[in-house]
């Protein structure tokens, strides 16, 4: 049994060998957000299910958002819910440790994805929109005249067999918020020697 003789404060080295007078609890969850544990593409598992169910071949395609999320970023209002300009579901490039953007609940590692270049042709005259897969160098540009504006988009192609087996349920390659320590959880008990 130990009793409190006096209280002291200080840095880690000044407190070595001292005994805690009271419990220490986590002031917040760690991690504080759902985080990616792989470099890859963050997706909505609901969109994955729909894409797998409607796939006409052996692969599904997702449009890569024009933004990415890296460790230390706040994705803010950027979301992967919905579809991109190509009509395909959205995916966002994400790095290890980064917070998942709103709408995302799975991460597909980069090694599982094939990148494609999509040129989105926007016709100014009548408002028709057409899509064409093309090499970026061969696509028309607004500067070339003709009233067309071309906007490059990146797609990723992923095998349906992989998606349906591993990515239709939330949580794949995701470290959930509070999985290490929950807010208010006891970290060190009173009486612990430092």
Coordinates of N, CA and C in Angstrom, one line a residue:
X1 N 0.8 -1.2 0.0 CA 0.0 0.0 0.0 C 0.9 1.2 0.0
X2 N 0.5 2.2 -0.9 CA 1.3 3.4 -0.9 C 0.3 4.6 -0.7
X3 N 0.8 5.6 0.0 CA -0.1 6.8 0.2 C 0.6 8.0 -0.4
X4 N -0.2 9.0 -0.8 CA 0.3 10.2 -1.4 C 1.0 11.1 -0.3
X5 N 2.3 11.3 -0.5 CA 3.0 12.2 0.4 C 3.0 13.6 -0.1
X6 N 3.1 13.8 -1.4 CA 3.1 15.1 -2.0 C 2.8 15.0 -3.5
X7 N 2.4 16.1 -4.1 CA 2.1 16.1 -5.5 C 3.2 16.9 -6.2
X8 N 3.6 16.4 -7.4 CA 4.5 17.1 -8.2 C 4.2 17.1 -9.7
X9 N 4.6 18.0 -10.4 CA 4.4 18.0 -11.9 C 5.8 18.2 -12.5
X10 N 5.8 17.8 -13.8 CA 7.1 18.0 -14.5 C 7.1 17.2 -15.8
X11 N 8.2 17.3 -16.5 CA 8.4 16.5 -17.7 C 8.6 15.0 -17.4
X12 N 8.7 14.2 -18.4 CA 8.8 12.7 -18.2 C 10.1 12.4 -17.3
X13 N 11.2 13.0 -17.6 CA 12.4 12.6 -16.8 C 12.3 13.0 -15.3
X14 N 11.6 14.1 -15.0 CA 11.4 14.5 -13.6 C 10.5 13.6 -12.9
X15 N 9.6 12.9 -13.6 CA 8.6 12.1 -12.9 C 9.0 10.6 -12.8
X16 N 10.2 10.2 -13.4 CA 10.6 8.8 -13.3 C 10.7 8.4 -11.9
X17 N 10.2 7.2 -11.6 CA 10.2 6.6 -10.2 C 9.1 7.1 -9.3
X18 N 8.4 8.1 -9.7 CA 7.3 8.6 -9.0 C 6.1 7.7 -9.2
X19 N 5.1 7.9 -8.3 CA 3.9 7.0 -8.3 C 2.7 8.0 -8.6
X20 N 1.8 7.5 -9.5 CA 0.6 8.3 -9.9 C -0.3 8.4 -8.7
X21 N -0.8 9.6 -8.4 CA -1.7 9.9 -7.4 C -3.2 9.7 -7.8
X22 N -3.4 9.7 -9.1 CA -4.8 9.6 -9.6 C -4.7 8.9 -11.0
X23 N -5.9 8.4 -11.4 CA -6.0 7.7 -12.7 C -5.7 8.7 -13.8
X24 N -5.1 8.2 -14.9 CA -5.0 9.0 -16.1 C -5.9 8.3 -17.2
X25 N -6.8 9.2 -17.7 CA -7.7 8.7 -18.7 C -7.5 9.4 -20.1
X26 N -7.7 8.7 -21.2 CA -7.5 9.3 -22.5 C -8.5 10.4 -22.7
X27 N -8.0 11.6 -23.1 CA -8.8 12.8 -23.3 C -9.6 12.7 -24.6
X28 N -9.2 11.8 -25.6 CA -9.9 11.6 -26.8 C -9.5 10.2 -27.4
X29 N -10.3 9.7 -28.3 CA -10.1 8.4 -28.9 C -8.8 8.4 -29.8
X30 N -8.2 7.3 -29.9 CA -7.0 7.1 -30.7 C -7.1 5.9 -31.5
X31 N -7.1 5.9 -32.9 CA -7.1 7.2 -33.6 C -8.5 7.9 -33.4
X32 N -8.5 9.2 -33.7 CA -9.7 10.0 -33.5 C -10.6 9.9 -34.7
X33 N -10.2 9.1 -35.7 CA -11.0 9.0 -37.0 C -10.7 7.6 -37.6
X34 N -11.6 7.1 -38.5 CA -11.3 5.9 -39.2 C -10.2 6.2 -40.2
X35 N -9.1 5.4 -40.1 CA -7.9 5.7 -40.9 C -7.6 4.5 -41.8
X36 N -7.0 4.9 -43.0 CA -6.5 3.9 -43.9 C -5.3 3.2 -43.4
X37 N -5.2 1.9 -43.6 CA -3.9 1.2 -43.2 C -3.1 0.7 -44.4
X38 N -3.5 1.3 -45.6 CA -2.8 1.0 -46.8 C -2.8 2.2 -47.7
X39 N -1.8 2.3 -48.6 CA -2.0 3.3 -49.7 C -2.9 2.7 -50.7
X40 N -3.9 3.4 -51.1 CA -4.8 2.9 -52.1 C -5.9 3.8 -52.4
X41 N -7.1 3.3 -52.6 CA -8.3 4.1 -53.0 C -9.4 3.8 -52.0
X42 N -9.9 4.9 -51.5 CA -11.1 4.8 -50.5 C -12.3 4.8 -51.3
X43 N -13.2 3.8 -50.9 CA -14.5 3.6 -51.6 C -15.6 3.4 -50.6
X44 N -16.8 3.5 -51.1 CA -18.0 3.2 -50.4 C -18.3 1.7 -50.6
X45 N -18.5 0.9 -49.6 CA -18.8 -0.5 -49.8 C -20.2 -0.6 -50.4
X46 N -21.1 0.3 -50.2 CA -22.4 0.3 -50.9 C -22.2 0.4 -52.4
X47 N -21.3 1.3 -52.8 CA -21.1 1.5 -54.2 C -20.4 0.3 -54.8
X48 N -19.5 -0.3 -54.0 CA -18.8 -1.5 -54.5 C -19.9 -2.6 -54.8
X49 N -20.8 -2.8 -53.9 CA -21.9 -3.8 -54.1 C -22.7 -3.5 -55.4
X50 N -23.1 -2.3 -55.6 CA -23.8 -1.9 -56.8 C -23.0 -2.1 -58.0
X51 N -21.7 -1.7 -58.0 CA -20.8 -1.9 -59.1 C -20.6 -3.4 -59.5
X52 N -20.5 -4.2 -58.5 CA -20.3 -5.6 -58.7 C -21.5 -6.3 -59.3
X53 N -22.7 -5.8 -58.8 CA -24.0 -6.4 -59.3 C -24.3 -6.0 -60.7
X54 N -23.8 -4.8 -61.1 CA -24.1 -4.3 -62.5 C -23.0 -4.5 -63.4
X55 N -21.9 -5.1 -63.0 CA -20.7 -5.2 -63.9 C -21.1 -6.1 -65.1
X56 N -20.6 -5.6 -66.3 CA -20.9 -6.4 -67.5 C -19.7 -7.3 -67.9
X57 N -18.6 -7.1 -67.2 CA -17.4 -8.0 -67.5 C -16.8 -8.4 -66.2
X58 N -15.5 -8.7 -66.3 CA -14.8 -9.2 -65.1 C -14.2 -8.1 -64.2
X59 N -14.4 -6.8 -64.6 CA -13.9 -5.7 -63.8 C -14.9 -4.6 -63.6
X60 N -14.7 -3.8 -62.5 CA -15.5 -2.6 -62.2 C -14.6 -1.4 -62.4
X61 N -15.2 -0.3 -62.8 CA -14.4 0.9 -62.9 C -15.0 2.0 -62.0
X62 N -14.1 2.7 -61.4 CA -14.4 3.8 -60.5 C -13.7 5.1 -60.9
X63 N -14.3 6.2 -60.8 CA -13.6 7.5 -61.2 C -12.9 8.0 -60.0
X64 N -11.6 8.3 -60.2 CA -10.8 8.9 -59.1 C -11.1 10.3 -59.0
X65 N -11.4 10.7 -57.7 CA -11.7 12.1 -57.4 C -10.4 13.0 -57.7
X66 N -10.6 14.3 -58.1 CA -9.5 15.1 -58.4 C -8.7 15.6 -57.2
X67 N -9.0 15.0 -56.0 CA -8.3 15.3 -54.8 C -7.9 14.0 -54.1
X68 N -6.9 14.1 -53.2 CA -6.5 12.9 -52.4 C -6.4 13.3 -51.0
X69 N -6.3 12.2 -50.1 CA -6.2 12.4 -48.7 C -4.9 11.8 -48.2
X70 N -4.1 12.6 -47.5 CA -2.8 12.0 -47.0 C -2.8 12.2 -45.5
X71 N -2.0 11.5 -44.8 CA -1.9 11.5 -43.3 C -1.7 13.0 -42.9
X72 N -2.5 13.4 -41.9 CA -2.5 14.8 -41.4 C -3.5 15.6 -42.1
X73 N -4.1 15.2 -43.2 CA -5.2 16.0 -43.9 C -6.5 15.9 -43.1
X74 N -7.3 16.9 -43.4 CA -8.7 16.9 -43.0 C -9.5 16.8 -44.3
X75 N -10.2 15.7 -44.6 CA -10.9 15.7 -45.8 C -12.1 16.7 -46.0
X76 N -12.5 17.3 -44.8 CA -13.5 18.3 -44.9 C -14.8 17.8 -45.6
X77 N -15.3 18.6 -46.5 CA -16.5 18.2 -47.2 C -16.3 17.4 -48.4
X78 N -15.1 17.0 -48.7 CA -14.8 16.1 -49.9 C -15.3 14.7 -49.6
X79 N -16.1 14.2 -50.5 CA -16.8 12.9 -50.2 C -16.7 12.0 -51.4
X80 N -16.7 10.7 -51.1 CA -16.7 9.7 -52.2 C -18.2 9.2 -52.4
X81 N -19.1 9.8 -51.8 CA -20.5 9.4 -52.0 C -20.9 10.0 -53.4
X82 N -21.7 9.2 -54.1 CA -22.2 9.6 -55.4 C -21.3 9.2 -56.6
X83 N -21.5 9.8 -57.7 CA -20.7 9.5 -58.9 C -20.0 10.7 -59.4
X84 N -18.9 10.4 -60.2 CA -18.2 11.4 -60.9 C -18.8 11.9 -62.2
X85 N -18.1 12.8 -62.9 CA -18.5 13.3 -64.2 C -18.7 12.2 -65.2
X86 N -18.0 11.1 -65.1 CA -18.1 10.0 -66.0 C -19.3 9.1 -65.8
X87 N -20.0 9.3 -64.6 CA -21.1 8.5 -64.3 C -20.7 7.3 -63.5
X88 N -19.5 7.1 -63.2 CA -19.0 6.0 -62.4 C -18.9 6.4 -60.9
X89 N -18.9 5.4 -60.0 CA -18.8 5.7 -58.6 C -17.4 6.4 -58.3
X90 N -17.4 7.2 -57.3 CA -16.1 7.9 -57.0 C -15.2 7.1 -56.1
X91 N -13.9 7.3 -56.2 CA -12.9 6.7 -55.4 C -11.9 7.8 -55.1
X92 N -11.3 7.9 -54.0 CA -10.3 8.9 -53.7 C -9.0 8.2 -53.3
X93 N -7.9 8.7 -53.8 CA -6.6 8.2 -53.5 C -6.3 8.6 -52.0
X94 N -5.8 7.6 -51.3 CA -5.5 7.8 -49.8 C -4.2 7.1 -49.4
X95 N -3.5 7.7 -48.5 CA -2.3 7.2 -48.0 C -2.5 6.5 -46.6
X96 N -1.5 5.7 -46.2 CA -1.5 5.1 -44.9 C -1.6 6.1 -43.8
X97 N -2.5 5.9 -42.9 CA -2.7 6.8 -41.8 C -3.6 7.9 -42.0
X98 N -4.1 8.1 -43.2 CA -5.0 9.3 -43.5 C -6.4 8.9 -43.1
X99 N -7.2 10.0 -42.8 CA -8.6 9.8 -42.4 C -9.4 9.5 -43.6
X100 N -10.3 8.5 -43.5 CA -11.2 8.2 -44.6 C -12.1 9.4 -44.9
X101 N -12.3 9.8 -46.2 CA -13.3 10.9 -46.5 C -14.7 10.4 -46.3
X102 N -15.6 11.4 -46.1 CA -17.0 11.0 -45.9 C -17.5 10.1 -47.0
X103 N -18.3 9.1 -46.7 CA -18.8 8.2 -47.6 C -18.0 7.0 -47.8
X104 N -16.7 7.0 -47.4 CA -15.8 5.9 -47.6 C -15.8 5.0 -46.4
X105 N -15.8 3.7 -46.6 CA -15.7 2.7 -45.5 C -14.8 1.5 -45.8
X106 N -14.2 1.5 -47.0 CA -13.2 0.5 -47.4 C -12.1 1.1 -48.1
X107 N -10.9 0.4 -48.1 CA -9.7 0.9 -48.9 C -9.3 -0.3 -49.8
X108 N -9.1 0.0 -51.1 CA -8.5 -1.1 -52.0 C -7.1 -0.7 -52.2
X109 N -6.1 -1.6 -51.9 CA -4.7 -1.2 -52.1 C -4.4 -0.9 -53.5
X110 N -3.4 0.0 -53.7 CA -3.0 0.3 -55.1 C -2.6 -0.9 -55.9
X111 N -2.0 -1.9 -55.3 CA -1.6 -3.1 -56.0 C -2.7 -3.8 -56.7
X112 N -4.0 -3.6 -56.2 CA -5.1 -4.3 -56.7 C -5.8 -3.5 -57.8
X113 N -5.3 -2.3 -58.2 CA -6.0 -1.5 -59.1 C -5.2 -1.2 -60.4
X114 N -5.9 -1.2 -61.5 CA -5.3 -0.8 -62.8 C -5.8 0.6 -63.1
X115 N -4.8 1.5 -63.4 CA -5.2 2.9 -63.7 C -5.5 3.1 -65.2
X116 N -6.5 3.8 -65.6 CA -6.9 4.1 -66.9 C -7.0 5.6 -67.1
X117 N -6.8 6.1 -68.3 CA -7.0 7.6 -68.5 C -8.3 7.7 -69.3
X118 N -9.1 8.6 -68.8 CA -10.4 8.9 -69.5 C -10.4 10.4 -69.9
X119 N -10.8 10.6 -71.1 CA -11.0 12.0 -71.6 C -12.5 12.3 -71.6
X120 N -12.9 13.2 -70.9 CA -14.3 13.6 -70.9 C -14.5 14.8 -71.8
X121 N -15.2 14.6 -72.9 CA -15.4 15.6 -73.9 C -16.7 16.4 -73.6
X122 N -16.7 17.7 -73.4 CA -17.8 18.5 -73.1 C -18.1 19.3 -74.3
X123 N -19.2 19.1 -75.0 CA -19.5 19.8 -76.2 C -20.3 21.1 -75.8
X124 N -19.8 22.3 -76.2 CA -20.4 23.5 -75.8 C -21.7 23.9 -76.5
X125 N -21.7 23.5 -77.8 CA -22.8 24.0 -78.7 C -24.2 23.5 -78.2
X126 N -24.4 22.3 -77.9 CA -25.7 21.8 -77.6 C -25.8 21.1 -76.2
X127 N -24.7 21.2 -75.5 CA -24.7 20.7 -74.1 C -24.6 19.2 -74.0
X128 N -24.5 18.5 -75.2 CA -24.3 17.0 -75.1 C -23.0 16.7 -74.5
X129 N -23.0 15.6 -73.7 CA -21.7 15.2 -73.1 C -21.4 13.8 -73.6
X130 N -20.2 13.6 -74.0 CA -19.8 12.3 -74.5 C -18.5 11.8 -73.8
X131 N -18.4 10.5 -73.7 CA -17.2 10.0 -73.0 C -16.4 9.2 -74.0
X132 N -15.1 9.3 -74.0 CA -14.3 8.5 -74.8 C -13.0 8.1 -74.1
X133 N -12.7 6.9 -74.1 CA -11.3 6.5 -73.6 C -10.3 6.8 -74.7
X134 N -9.3 7.5 -74.3 CA -8.3 7.9 -75.3 C -7.0 8.2 -74.7
X135 N -6.0 8.1 -75.4 CA -4.7 8.6 -74.9 C -4.8 10.1 -74.7
X136 N -4.2 10.6 -73.7 CA -4.3 12.1 -73.4 C -3.8 12.9 -74.5
X137 N -2.7 12.5 -75.2 CA -2.1 13.2 -76.3 C -3.0 13.3 -77.5
X138 N -3.8 12.3 -77.7 CA -4.6 12.2 -78.9 C -6.0 12.9 -78.7
X139 N -6.3 13.3 -77.5 CA -7.6 13.9 -77.3 C -7.6 15.4 -77.7
X140 N -8.8 15.9 -78.2 CA -8.9 17.3 -78.6 C -8.9 18.2 -77.3
X141 N -8.5 19.4 -77.4 CA -8.5 20.3 -76.3 C -9.2 21.6 -76.7
X142 N -9.6 22.4 -75.7 CA -10.3 23.7 -76.0 C -9.4 24.6 -76.8
X143 N -8.1 24.5 -76.6 CA -7.2 25.4 -77.3 C -7.1 25.0 -78.8
X144 N -7.5 23.8 -79.1 CA -7.4 23.3 -80.5 C -8.6 23.8 -81.3
X145 N -9.6 24.4 -80.7 CA -10.7 24.9 -81.4 C -11.8 23.9 -81.5
X146 N -12.9 24.2 -82.2 CA -14.0 23.3 -82.5 C -15.0 23.3 -81.4
X147 N -14.9 24.2 -80.4 CA -15.9 24.3 -79.3 C -15.9 23.2 -78.3
X148 N -14.9 22.3 -78.3 CA -14.9 21.2 -77.4 C -13.9 21.5 -76.3
X149 N -14.2 21.1 -75.1 CA -13.3 21.2 -74.0 C -13.1 19.7 -73.5
X150 N -11.9 19.4 -73.3 CA -11.6 18.0 -72.8 C -11.0 18.1 -71.4
X151 N -11.6 17.3 -70.5 CA -11.1 17.3 -69.2 C -10.6 15.9 -68.8
X152 N -9.4 15.7 -68.5 CA -8.9 14.4 -68.2 C -9.4 13.9 -66.8
X153 N -9.8 12.6 -66.8 CA -10.2 12.0 -65.6 C -9.4 10.7 -65.5
X154 N -9.1 10.2 -64.3 CA -8.4 9.0 -64.1 C -9.5 8.0 -63.6
X155 N -9.4 6.8 -64.1 CA -10.3 5.7 -63.6 C -9.4 4.6 -63.0
X156 N -9.9 3.8 -62.1 CA -9.3 2.6 -61.7 C -10.2 1.5 -62.0
X157 N -9.6 0.4 -62.4 CA -10.3 -0.8 -62.8 C -9.9 -1.9 -61.8
X158 N -10.9 -2.6 -61.2 CA -10.6 -3.6 -60.2 C -11.4 -4.8 -60.5
X159 N -10.8 -6.0 -60.3 CA -11.5 -7.3 -60.7 C -12.7 -7.4 -59.8
X160 N -13.9 -7.8 -60.4 CA -15.1 -8.0 -59.7 C -14.9 -9.1 -58.7
X161 N -14.2 -10.2 -59.1 CA -14.0 -11.3 -58.1 C -13.4 -10.9 -56.8
X162 N -12.4 -10.0 -56.9 CA -11.7 -9.5 -55.7 C -12.7 -8.6 -54.9
X163 N -13.4 -7.7 -55.6 CA -14.3 -6.7 -55.0 C -15.4 -7.5 -54.2
X164 N -16.0 -8.4 -54.9 CA -17.2 -9.1 -54.3 C -16.7 -10.0 -53.1
X165 N -15.5 -10.5 -53.2 CA -15.1 -11.3 -52.1 C -14.6 -10.5 -50.9
X166 N -14.0 -9.3 -51.1 CA -13.3 -8.7 -50.0 C -13.8 -7.2 -49.6
X167 N -14.5 -6.6 -50.5 CA -14.8 -5.1 -50.3 C -16.3 -4.7 -50.3
X168 N -17.2 -5.7 -50.2 CA -18.6 -5.3 -50.1 C -19.1 -5.0 -48.7
X169 N -18.3 -5.3 -47.7 CA -18.6 -5.0 -46.3 C -17.7 -4.0 -45.8
X170 N -18.1 -3.1 -45.0 CA -17.3 -2.0 -44.5 C -16.1 -2.5 -43.6
X171 N -15.0 -1.7 -43.6 CA -13.9 -2.0 -42.7 C -12.7 -2.6 -43.3
X172 N -12.7 -3.0 -44.6 CA -11.5 -3.7 -45.1 C -10.4 -2.6 -45.3
X173 N -9.2 -2.9 -44.7 CA -8.0 -2.1 -44.7 C -8.3 -0.7 -44.0
X174 N -9.2 -0.8 -43.0 CA -9.5 0.5 -42.3 C -9.2 0.2 -40.8
X175 N -8.6 1.2 -40.1 CA -8.3 1.1 -38.7 C -9.4 2.0 -38.1
X176 N -10.4 1.4 -37.4 CA -11.5 2.2 -36.9 C -11.1 3.2 -35.8
X177 N -11.9 4.3 -35.7 CA -11.7 5.3 -34.7 C -11.8 4.6 -33.3
X178 N -10.9 5.0 -32.4 CA -11.0 4.4 -31.1 C -10.5 3.0 -31.0
X179 N -9.9 2.4 -32.0 CA -9.5 1.0 -31.9 C -8.3 0.8 -31.0
X180 N -7.5 1.8 -30.8 CA -6.4 1.7 -29.9 C -6.8 2.1 -28.5
X181 N -7.4 3.2 -28.3 CA -7.9 3.8 -27.0 C -9.2 4.5 -27.3
X182 N -10.2 4.3 -26.5 CA -11.4 5.1 -26.6 C -11.4 6.3 -25.6
X183 N -12.1 7.3 -26.0 CA -12.2 8.5 -25.1 C -12.6 8.1 -23.7
X184 N -11.9 8.6 -22.7 CA -12.2 8.3 -21.3 C -11.7 7.0 -20.8
X185 N -11.0 6.2 -21.7 CA -10.5 4.9 -21.2 C -9.4 5.1 -20.3
X186 N -9.3 4.2 -19.3 CA -8.2 4.2 -18.3 C -6.9 3.9 -19.0
X187 N -5.9 4.8 -19.0 CA -4.6 4.6 -19.6 C -3.6 4.1 -18.5
X188 N -3.5 4.8 -17.4 CA -2.7 4.4 -16.3 C -3.5 4.6 -15.0
X189 N -3.4 3.6 -14.1 CA -4.2 3.6 -12.9 C -3.4 4.3 -11.8
X190 N -4.1 4.9 -10.9 CA -3.6 5.5 -9.7 C -2.7 4.4 -9.0
X191 N -1.5 4.8 -8.5 CA -0.6 3.9 -7.8 C 0.4 3.3 -8.8
X192 N 0.3 3.6 -10.1 CA 1.3 3.0 -11.0 C 2.6 3.8 -10.9
X193 N 3.7 3.1 -10.8 CA 5.1 3.7 -10.7 C 5.5 4.0 -12.1
X194 N 6.0 5.3 -12.3 CA 6.4 5.7 -13.6 C 7.9 5.4 -13.8

